[in-house]
Short mmCIF file of C-alpha atoms and ligand atoms in Angstrom, two decimals:
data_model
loop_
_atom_site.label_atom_id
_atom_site.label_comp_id
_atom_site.label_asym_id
_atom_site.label_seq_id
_atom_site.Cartn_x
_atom_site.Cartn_y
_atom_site.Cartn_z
CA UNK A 1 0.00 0.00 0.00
CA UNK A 2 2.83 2.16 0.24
CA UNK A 3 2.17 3.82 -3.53
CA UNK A 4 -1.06 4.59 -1.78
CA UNK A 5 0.05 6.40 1.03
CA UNK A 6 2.51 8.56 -0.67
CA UNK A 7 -0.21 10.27 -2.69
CA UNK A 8 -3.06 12.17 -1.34
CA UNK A 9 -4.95 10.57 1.57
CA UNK A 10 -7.95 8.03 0.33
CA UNK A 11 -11.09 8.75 1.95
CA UNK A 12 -13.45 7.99 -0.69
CA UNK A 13 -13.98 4.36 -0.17
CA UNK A 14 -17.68 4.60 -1.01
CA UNK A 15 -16.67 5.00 -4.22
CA UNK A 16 -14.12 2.23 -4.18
CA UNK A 17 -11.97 0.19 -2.54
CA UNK A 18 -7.34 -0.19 -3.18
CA UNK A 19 -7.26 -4.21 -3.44
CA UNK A 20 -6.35 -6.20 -0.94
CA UNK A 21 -2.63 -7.44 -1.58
CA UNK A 22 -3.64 -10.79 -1.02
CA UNK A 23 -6.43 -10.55 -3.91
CA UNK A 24 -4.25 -8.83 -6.18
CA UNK A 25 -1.93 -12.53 -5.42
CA UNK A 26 -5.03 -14.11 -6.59
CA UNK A 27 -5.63 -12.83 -9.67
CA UNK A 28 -2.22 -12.76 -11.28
CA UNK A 29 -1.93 -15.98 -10.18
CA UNK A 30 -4.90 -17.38 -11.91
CA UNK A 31 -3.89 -14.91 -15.15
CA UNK A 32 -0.30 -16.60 -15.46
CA UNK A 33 -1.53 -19.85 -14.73
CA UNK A 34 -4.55 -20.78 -15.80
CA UNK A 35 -6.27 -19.48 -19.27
CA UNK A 36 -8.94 -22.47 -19.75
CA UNK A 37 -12.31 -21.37 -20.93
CA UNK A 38 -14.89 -22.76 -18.44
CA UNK A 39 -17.45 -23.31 -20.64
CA UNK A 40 -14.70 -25.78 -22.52
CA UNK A 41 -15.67 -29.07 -19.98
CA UNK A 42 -14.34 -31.59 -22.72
CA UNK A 43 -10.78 -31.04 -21.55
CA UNK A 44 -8.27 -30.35 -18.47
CA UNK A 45 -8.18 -26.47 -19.23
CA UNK A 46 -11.46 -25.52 -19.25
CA UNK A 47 -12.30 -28.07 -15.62
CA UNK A 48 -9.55 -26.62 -14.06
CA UNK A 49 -10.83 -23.35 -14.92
CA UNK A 50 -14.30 -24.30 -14.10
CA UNK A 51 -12.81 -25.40 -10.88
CA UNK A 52 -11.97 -21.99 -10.08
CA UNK A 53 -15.56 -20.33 -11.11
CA UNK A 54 -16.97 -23.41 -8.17
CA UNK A 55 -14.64 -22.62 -6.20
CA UNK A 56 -15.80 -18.83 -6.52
CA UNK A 57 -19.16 -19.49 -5.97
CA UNK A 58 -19.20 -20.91 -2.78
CA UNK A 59 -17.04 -18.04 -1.43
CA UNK A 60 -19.26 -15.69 -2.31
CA UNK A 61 -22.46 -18.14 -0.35
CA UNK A 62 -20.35 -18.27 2.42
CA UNK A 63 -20.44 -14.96 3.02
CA UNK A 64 -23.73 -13.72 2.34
CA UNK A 65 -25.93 -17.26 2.75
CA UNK A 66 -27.04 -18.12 -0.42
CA UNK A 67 -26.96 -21.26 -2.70
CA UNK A 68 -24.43 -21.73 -5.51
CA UNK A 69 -27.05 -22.26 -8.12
CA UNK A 70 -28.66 -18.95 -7.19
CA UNK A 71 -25.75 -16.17 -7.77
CA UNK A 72 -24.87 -15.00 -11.50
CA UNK A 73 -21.56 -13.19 -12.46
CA UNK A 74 -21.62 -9.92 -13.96
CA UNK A 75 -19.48 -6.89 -14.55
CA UNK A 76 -20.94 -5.54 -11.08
CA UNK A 77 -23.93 -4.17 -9.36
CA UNK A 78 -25.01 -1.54 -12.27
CA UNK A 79 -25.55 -4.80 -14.27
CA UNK A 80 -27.00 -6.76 -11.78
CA UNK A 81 -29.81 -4.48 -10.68
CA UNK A 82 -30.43 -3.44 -14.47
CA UNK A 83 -30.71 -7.39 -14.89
CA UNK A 84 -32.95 -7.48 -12.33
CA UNK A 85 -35.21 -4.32 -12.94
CA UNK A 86 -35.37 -5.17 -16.58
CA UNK A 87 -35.43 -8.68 -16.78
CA UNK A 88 -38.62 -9.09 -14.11
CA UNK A 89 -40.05 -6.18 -15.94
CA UNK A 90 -40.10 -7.94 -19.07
CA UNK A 91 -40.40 -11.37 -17.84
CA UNK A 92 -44.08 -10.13 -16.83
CA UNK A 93 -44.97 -8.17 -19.93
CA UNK A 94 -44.57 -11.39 -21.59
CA UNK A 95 -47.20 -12.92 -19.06
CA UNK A 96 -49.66 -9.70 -18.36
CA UNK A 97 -51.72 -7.07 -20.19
CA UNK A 98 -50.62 -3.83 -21.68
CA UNK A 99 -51.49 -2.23 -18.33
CA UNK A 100 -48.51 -0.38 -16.89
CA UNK A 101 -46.81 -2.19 -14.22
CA UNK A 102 -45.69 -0.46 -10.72
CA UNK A 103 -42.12 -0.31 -9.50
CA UNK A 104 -42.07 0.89 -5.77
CA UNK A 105 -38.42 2.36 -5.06
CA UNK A 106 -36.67 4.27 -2.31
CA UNK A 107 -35.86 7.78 -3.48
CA UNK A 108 -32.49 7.50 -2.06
CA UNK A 109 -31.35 4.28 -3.77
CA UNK A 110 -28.12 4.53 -6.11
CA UNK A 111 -29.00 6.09 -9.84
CA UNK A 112 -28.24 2.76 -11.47
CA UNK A 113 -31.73 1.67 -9.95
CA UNK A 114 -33.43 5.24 -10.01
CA UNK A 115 -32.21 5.43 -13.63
CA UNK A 116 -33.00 1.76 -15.05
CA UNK A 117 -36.27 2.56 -13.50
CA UNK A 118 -37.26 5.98 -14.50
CA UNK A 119 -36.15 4.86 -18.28
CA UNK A 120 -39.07 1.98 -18.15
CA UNK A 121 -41.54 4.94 -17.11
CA UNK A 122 -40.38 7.19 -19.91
CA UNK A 123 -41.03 4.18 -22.17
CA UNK A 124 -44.55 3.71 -21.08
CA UNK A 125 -43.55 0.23 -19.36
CA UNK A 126 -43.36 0.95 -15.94
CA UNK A 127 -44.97 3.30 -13.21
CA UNK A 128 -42.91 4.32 -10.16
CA UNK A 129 -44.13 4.87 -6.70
CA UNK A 130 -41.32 6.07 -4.63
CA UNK A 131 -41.33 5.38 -0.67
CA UNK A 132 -41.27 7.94 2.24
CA UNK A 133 -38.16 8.16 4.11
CA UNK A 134 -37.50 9.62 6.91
CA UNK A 135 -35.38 12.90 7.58
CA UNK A 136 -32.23 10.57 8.67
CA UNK A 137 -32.95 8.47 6.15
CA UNK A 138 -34.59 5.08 7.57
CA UNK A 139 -37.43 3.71 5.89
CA UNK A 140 -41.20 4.63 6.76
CA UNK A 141 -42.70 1.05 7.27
CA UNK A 142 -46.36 1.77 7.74
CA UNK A 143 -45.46 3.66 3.81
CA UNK A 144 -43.95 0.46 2.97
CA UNK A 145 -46.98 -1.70 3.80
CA UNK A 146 -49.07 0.80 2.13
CA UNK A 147 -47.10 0.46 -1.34
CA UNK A 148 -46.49 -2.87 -0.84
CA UNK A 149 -50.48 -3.67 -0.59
CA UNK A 150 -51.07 -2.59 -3.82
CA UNK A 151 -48.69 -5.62 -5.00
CA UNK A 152 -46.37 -3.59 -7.06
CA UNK A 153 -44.17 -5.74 -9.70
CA UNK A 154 -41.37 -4.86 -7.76
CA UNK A 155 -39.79 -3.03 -4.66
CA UNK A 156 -36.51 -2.09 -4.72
CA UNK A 157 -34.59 -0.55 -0.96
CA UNK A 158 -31.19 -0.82 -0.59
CA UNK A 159 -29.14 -2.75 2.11
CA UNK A 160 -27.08 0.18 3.07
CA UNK A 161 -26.86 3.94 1.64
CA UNK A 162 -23.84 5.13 -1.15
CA UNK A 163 -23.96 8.54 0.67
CA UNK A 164 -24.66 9.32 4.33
CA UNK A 165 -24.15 4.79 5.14
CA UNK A 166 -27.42 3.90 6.47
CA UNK A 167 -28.05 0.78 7.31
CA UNK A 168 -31.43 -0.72 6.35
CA UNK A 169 -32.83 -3.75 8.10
CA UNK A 170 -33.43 -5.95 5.06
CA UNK A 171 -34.82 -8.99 7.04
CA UNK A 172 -38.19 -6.68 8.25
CA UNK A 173 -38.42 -5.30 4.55
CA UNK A 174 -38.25 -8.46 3.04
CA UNK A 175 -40.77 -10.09 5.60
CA UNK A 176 -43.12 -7.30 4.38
CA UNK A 177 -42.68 -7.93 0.59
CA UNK A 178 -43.28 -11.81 1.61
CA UNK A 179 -46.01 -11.37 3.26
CA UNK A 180 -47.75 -8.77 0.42
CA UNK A 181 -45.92 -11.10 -2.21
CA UNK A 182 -43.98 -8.78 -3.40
CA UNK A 183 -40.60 -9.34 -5.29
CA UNK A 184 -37.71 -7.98 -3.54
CA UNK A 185 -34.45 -6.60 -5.23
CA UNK A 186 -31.66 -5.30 -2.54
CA UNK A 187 -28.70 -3.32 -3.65
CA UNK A 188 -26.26 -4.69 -1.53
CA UNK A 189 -23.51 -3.25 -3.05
CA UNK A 190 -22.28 -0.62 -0.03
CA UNK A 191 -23.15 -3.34 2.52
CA UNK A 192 -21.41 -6.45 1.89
CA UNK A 193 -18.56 -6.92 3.94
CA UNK A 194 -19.25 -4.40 6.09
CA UNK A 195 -22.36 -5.69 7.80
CA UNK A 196 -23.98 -9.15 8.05
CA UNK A 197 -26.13 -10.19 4.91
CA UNK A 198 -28.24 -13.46 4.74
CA UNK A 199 -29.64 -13.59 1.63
CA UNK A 200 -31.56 -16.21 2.85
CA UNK A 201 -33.21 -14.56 6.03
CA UNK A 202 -33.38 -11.36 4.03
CA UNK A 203 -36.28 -13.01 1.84
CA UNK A 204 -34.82 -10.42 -0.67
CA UNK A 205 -36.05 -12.41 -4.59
CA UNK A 206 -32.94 -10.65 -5.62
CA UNK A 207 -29.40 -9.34 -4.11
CA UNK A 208 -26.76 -6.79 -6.06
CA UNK A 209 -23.51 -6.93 -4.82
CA UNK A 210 -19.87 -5.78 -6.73
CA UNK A 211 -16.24 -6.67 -5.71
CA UNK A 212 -14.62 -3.37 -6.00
CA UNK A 213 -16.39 -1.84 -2.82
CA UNK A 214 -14.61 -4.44 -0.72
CA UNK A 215 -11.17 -5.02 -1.69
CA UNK A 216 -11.95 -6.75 -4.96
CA UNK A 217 -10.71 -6.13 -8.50
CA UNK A 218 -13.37 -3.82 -10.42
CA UNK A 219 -15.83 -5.08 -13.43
CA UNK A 220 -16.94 -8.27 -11.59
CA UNK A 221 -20.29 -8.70 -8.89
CA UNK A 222 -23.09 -10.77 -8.60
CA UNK A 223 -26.59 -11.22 -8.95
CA UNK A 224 -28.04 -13.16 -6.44
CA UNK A 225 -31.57 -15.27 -7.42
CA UNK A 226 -33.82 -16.59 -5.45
CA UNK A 227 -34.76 -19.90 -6.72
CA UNK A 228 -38.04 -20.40 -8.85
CA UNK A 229 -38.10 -16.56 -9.94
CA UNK A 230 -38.31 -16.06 -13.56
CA UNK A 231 -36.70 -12.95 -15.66
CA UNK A 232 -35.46 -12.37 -18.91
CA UNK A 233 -31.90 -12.21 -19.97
CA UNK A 234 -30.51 -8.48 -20.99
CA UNK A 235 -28.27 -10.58 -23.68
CA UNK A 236 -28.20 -13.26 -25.62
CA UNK A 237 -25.28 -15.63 -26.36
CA UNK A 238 -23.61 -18.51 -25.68
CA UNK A 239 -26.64 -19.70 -22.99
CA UNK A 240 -23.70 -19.72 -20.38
CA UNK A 241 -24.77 -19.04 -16.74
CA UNK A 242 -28.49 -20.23 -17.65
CA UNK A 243 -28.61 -18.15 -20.04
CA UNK A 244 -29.25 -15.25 -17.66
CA UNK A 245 -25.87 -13.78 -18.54
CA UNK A 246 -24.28 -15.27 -21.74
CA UNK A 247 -20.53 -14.57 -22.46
CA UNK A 248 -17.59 -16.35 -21.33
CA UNK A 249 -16.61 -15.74 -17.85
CA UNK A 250 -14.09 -13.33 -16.61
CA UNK A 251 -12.30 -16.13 -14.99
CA UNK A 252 -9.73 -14.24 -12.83
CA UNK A 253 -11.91 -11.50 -11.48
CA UNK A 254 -14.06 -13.93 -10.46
CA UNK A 255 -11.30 -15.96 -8.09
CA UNK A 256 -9.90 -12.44 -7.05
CA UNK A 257 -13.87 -11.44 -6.22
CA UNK A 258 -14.20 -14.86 -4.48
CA UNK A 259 -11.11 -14.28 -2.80
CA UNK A 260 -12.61 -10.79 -1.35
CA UNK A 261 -15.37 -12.73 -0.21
CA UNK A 262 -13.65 -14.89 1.36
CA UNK A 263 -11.52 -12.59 3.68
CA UNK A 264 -14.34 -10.27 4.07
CA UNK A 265 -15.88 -13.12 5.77
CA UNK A 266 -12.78 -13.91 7.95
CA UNK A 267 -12.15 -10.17 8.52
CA UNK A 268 -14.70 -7.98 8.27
CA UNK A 269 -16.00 -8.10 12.16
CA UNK A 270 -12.10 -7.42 13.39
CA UNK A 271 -12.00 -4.33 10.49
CA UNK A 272 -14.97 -2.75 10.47
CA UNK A 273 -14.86 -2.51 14.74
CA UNK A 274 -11.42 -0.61 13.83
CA UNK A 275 -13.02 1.23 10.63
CA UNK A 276 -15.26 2.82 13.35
CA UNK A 277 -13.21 4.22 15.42
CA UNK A 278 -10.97 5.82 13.12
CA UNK A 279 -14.18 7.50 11.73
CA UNK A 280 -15.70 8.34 15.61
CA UNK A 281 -11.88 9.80 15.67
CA UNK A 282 -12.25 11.91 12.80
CA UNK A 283 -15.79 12.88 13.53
CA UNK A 284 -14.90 14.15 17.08
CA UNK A 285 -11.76 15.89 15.85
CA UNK A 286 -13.79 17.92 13.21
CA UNK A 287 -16.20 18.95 15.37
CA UNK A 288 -13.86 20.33 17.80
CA UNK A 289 -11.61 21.99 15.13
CA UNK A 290 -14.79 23.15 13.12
CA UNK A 291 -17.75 23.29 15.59
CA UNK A 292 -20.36 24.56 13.11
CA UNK A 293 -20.38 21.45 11.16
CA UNK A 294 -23.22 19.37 10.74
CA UNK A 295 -23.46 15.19 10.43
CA UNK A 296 -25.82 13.94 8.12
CA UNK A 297 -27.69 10.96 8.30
CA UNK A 298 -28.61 8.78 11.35
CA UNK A 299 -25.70 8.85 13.58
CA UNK A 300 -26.55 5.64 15.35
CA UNK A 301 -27.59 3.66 12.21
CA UNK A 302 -24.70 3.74 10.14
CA UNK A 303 -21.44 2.49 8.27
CA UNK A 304 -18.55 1.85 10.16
CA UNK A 305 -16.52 4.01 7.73
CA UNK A 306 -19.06 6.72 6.49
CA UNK A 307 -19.39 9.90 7.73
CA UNK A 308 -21.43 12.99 5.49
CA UNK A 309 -20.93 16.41 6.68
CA UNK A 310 -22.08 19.85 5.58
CA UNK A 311 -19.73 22.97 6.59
CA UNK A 312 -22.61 25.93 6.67
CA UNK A 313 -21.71 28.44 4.32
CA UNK A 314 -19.14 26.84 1.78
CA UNK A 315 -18.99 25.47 -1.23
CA UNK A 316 -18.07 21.88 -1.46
CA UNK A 317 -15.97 21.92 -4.74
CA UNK A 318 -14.23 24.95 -3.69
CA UNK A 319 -13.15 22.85 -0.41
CA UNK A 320 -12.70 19.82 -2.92
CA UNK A 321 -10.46 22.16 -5.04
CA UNK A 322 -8.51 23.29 -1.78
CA UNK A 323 -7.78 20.11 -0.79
CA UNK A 324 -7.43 17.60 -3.69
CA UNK A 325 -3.39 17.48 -3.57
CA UNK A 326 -3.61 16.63 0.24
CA UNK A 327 -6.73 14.17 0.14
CA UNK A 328 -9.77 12.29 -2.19
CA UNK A 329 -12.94 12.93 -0.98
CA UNK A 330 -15.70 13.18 -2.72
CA UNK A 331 -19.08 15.23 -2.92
CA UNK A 332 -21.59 12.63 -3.23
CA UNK A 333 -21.20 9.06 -5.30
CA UNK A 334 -18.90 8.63 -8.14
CA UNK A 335 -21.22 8.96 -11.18
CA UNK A 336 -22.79 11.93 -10.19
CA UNK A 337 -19.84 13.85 -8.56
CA UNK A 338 -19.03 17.43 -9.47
CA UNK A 339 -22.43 17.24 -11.46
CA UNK A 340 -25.33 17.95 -10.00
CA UNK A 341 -26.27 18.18 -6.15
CA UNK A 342 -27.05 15.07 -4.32
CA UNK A 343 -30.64 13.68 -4.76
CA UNK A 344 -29.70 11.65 -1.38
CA UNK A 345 -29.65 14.54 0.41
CA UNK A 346 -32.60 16.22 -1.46
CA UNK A 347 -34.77 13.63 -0.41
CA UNK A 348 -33.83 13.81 3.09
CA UNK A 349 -35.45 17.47 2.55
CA UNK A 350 -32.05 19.33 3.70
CA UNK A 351 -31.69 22.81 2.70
CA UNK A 352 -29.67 23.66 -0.53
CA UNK A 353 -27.04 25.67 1.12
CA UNK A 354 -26.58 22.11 3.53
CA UNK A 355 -26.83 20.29 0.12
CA UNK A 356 -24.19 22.15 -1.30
CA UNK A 357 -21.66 22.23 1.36
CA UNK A 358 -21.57 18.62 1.78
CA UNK A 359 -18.48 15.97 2.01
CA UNK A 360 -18.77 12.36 1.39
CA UNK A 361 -15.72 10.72 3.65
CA UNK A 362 -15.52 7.13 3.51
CA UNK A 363 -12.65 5.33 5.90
CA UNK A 364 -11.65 2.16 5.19
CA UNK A 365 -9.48 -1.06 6.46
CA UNK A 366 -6.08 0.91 4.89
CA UNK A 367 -7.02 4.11 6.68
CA UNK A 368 -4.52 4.88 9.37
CA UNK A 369 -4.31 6.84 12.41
CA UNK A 370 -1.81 9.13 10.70
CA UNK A 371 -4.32 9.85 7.90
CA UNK A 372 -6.83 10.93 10.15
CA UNK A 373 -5.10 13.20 11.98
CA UNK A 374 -3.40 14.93 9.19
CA UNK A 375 -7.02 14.98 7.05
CA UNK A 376 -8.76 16.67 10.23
CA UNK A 377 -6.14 19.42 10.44
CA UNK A 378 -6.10 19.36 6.54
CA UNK A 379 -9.93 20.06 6.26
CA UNK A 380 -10.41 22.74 9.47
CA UNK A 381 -7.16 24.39 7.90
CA UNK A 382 -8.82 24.37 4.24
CA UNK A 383 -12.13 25.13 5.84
CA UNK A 384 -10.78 28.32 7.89
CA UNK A 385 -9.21 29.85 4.47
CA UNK A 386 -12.33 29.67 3.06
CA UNK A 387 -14.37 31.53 5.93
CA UNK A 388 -11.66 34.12 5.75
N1 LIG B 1 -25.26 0.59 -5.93
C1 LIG B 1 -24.62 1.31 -4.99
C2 LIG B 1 -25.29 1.54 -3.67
C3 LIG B 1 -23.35 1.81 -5.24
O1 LIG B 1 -22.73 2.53 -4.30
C4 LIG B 1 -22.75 1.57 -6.51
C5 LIG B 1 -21.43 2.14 -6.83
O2 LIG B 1 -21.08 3.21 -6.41
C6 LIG B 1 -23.46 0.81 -7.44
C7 LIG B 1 -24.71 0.34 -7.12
C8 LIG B 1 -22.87 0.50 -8.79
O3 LIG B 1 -21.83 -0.43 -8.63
P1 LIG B 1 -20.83 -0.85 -9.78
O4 LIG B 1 -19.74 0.16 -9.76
O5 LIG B 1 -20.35 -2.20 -9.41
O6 LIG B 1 -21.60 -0.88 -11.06
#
């Protein structure tokens, strides 16, 4: 990691995660040593390369409780929840009427859901209902049984939030789409191996999740399935992976996300206790240093390594501008950075001048003590030049 720390501090791990040295081992190991095709099962190359893709699997059902025949490969969680949203979507156009089908979704979920969805209402295909939150950003449940009654085609919340980390509990939502019979598609993409997930007990019909947010190479995640649900494939190919997701498999992303997987599920507990209080650290130091700051989100309910803030007054990309040789940090998620204000923090119905004075700061297991202290003086130095 040393590359890492000689360059401006990381605290964007929202947006991604360095790889873990041990996973980076992983994957140049299986790129200099084994090239098989695993669809090729006629010969030693493509079973020992299948062997890998097995071995893969059950890594990734160790950690979050699922069954090997239920989780898909795909270039990450923006294909998995389009494969999802679309391919139910279409699965049941195939099986209803023309009548336009309801899509009940969290108004602070990630754009790849907000976005797959809103283009299937500007087709004409899909109508969407979105859920009351509250102002911290939890989940109104007596809302949620309301939507839910009307037996939309889908409801789609979120395991844990991209921007101000909280934590949903997916167990309670999925008992209330069971019960109203309701399919169920979690982004789990900021929550895996940070927090517990049973797919299983979550009674979630379908679970996003993507290596790079913990430690794994980029352009590989899953698609978890719950058995006996029927969608339609976004391509068509080679009929690999059940046809769900044709094209041969990116066999050493896979091991290195399987890898991930499986030291998130040795590790995680031991980092994220750590993760915490490197964040608590930074948190208290800010707000001594800068004691007009505010902390948005639910400060009990969230991320070990996310912490949101608004500085009244200032400009986040001037701050961003101030600081970007001494530290990454980022306004709100990656894809709609330096763009346009947060809709996370719209939703929450915070104030535009809160809105736009917001930091994203994610900590994670590379953090160190040093860091923090040096990004807390950092940012109330930065923040005092400004006020001047
Ligand atoms: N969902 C959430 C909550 C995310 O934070 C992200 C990435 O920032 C995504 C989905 C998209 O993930 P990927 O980069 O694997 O497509």
């Amino acid at each position: 990691m040393s590359s890492i720390t000689q360059r401006p501090i990381y605290l964007d791990y929202h947006s991604t995660t360095p790889i873990d040295p041990r996973v980076v081992s992983k994957v140049t190991s299986v790129m200099n040593n084994i090239f098989g095709n695993p669809s090729s099962l006629e010969h030693f190359y493509g079973t020992e390369a299948q062997s890998l893709i097995t071995e893969a699997k059950r890594q990734v059902c160790n950690l979050i409780k699922c069954t090997s025949s239920e989780v898909i490969f795909t270039s990450g969680a923006t294909e998995s929840i389009n494969l999802a949203i679309q391919g139910i979507v279409h699965q049941a156009r195939n099986r209803r009427s023309e009548k336009k089908m309801e899509i009940v979704v969290s108004p602070i979920e990630h754009r790849s859901v907000l976005e797959t969805c809103f283009n299937l209402e500007k087709h004409g295909i899909a109508k969407i209902t979105k859920l009351n939150i509250k102002p911290d950003g939890n989940i109104d449940y007596s809302h949620l049984r309301t939507v839910c009654s009307a037996q939309p085609i889908l409801l789609c919340v979120m395991a844990a939030n991209h921007e101000i980390g909280t934590i949903n509990n997916i167990n309670n939502i999925g008992e209330i789409a069971k019960q109203f019979n309701v399919p169920f598609l979690c982004d789990a993409t900021q929550a895996v191996g940070k927090v517990d997930i049973d797919f299983n007990k979550s009674n979630a019909t379908f679970l996003a999740l993507s290596s790079h947010k913990f430690y794994g190479p980029k352009g590989i995640g899953a698609l978890v399935i719950r058995k006996g649900t029927a969608i339609n494939p976004l391509f068509y190919g080679g009929g690999q992976q059940m046809g769900l997701r044709p094209g041969t498999l990116n066999v050493p992303g896979i091991a290195g996300f399987g890898e991930a997987c499986r030291l998130r599920a040795l590790e995680m507990n031991y980092d994220e206790k750590l993760i915490k209080n490197k964040r608590d650290k930074l948190q208290n130091l800010l707000i001594q240093l800068v004691p007009e700051i505010i902390i948005n989100g639910d400060l009990s309910n969230r991320l070990s390594g996310n912490l949101n803030i608004s500085i009244p007054g200032l400009k986040n990309t001037d701050l961003i501008f101030l600081i970007r040789s001494k530290i990454a940090i980022s306004t709100s998620s990656a894809c709609s950075s330096g763009k346009e204000s947060s809709h996370v923090l719209k939703a929450l119905g915070l104030s535009e001048d809160i809105i736009k004075s917001s930091l994203r700061i994610g900590i994670g297991k590379f953090t160190t003590e040093k860091d923090i202290d040096r990004s807390a003086k950092i940012l109330a130095d930065s923040i005092n030049i400004l006020k001047r």
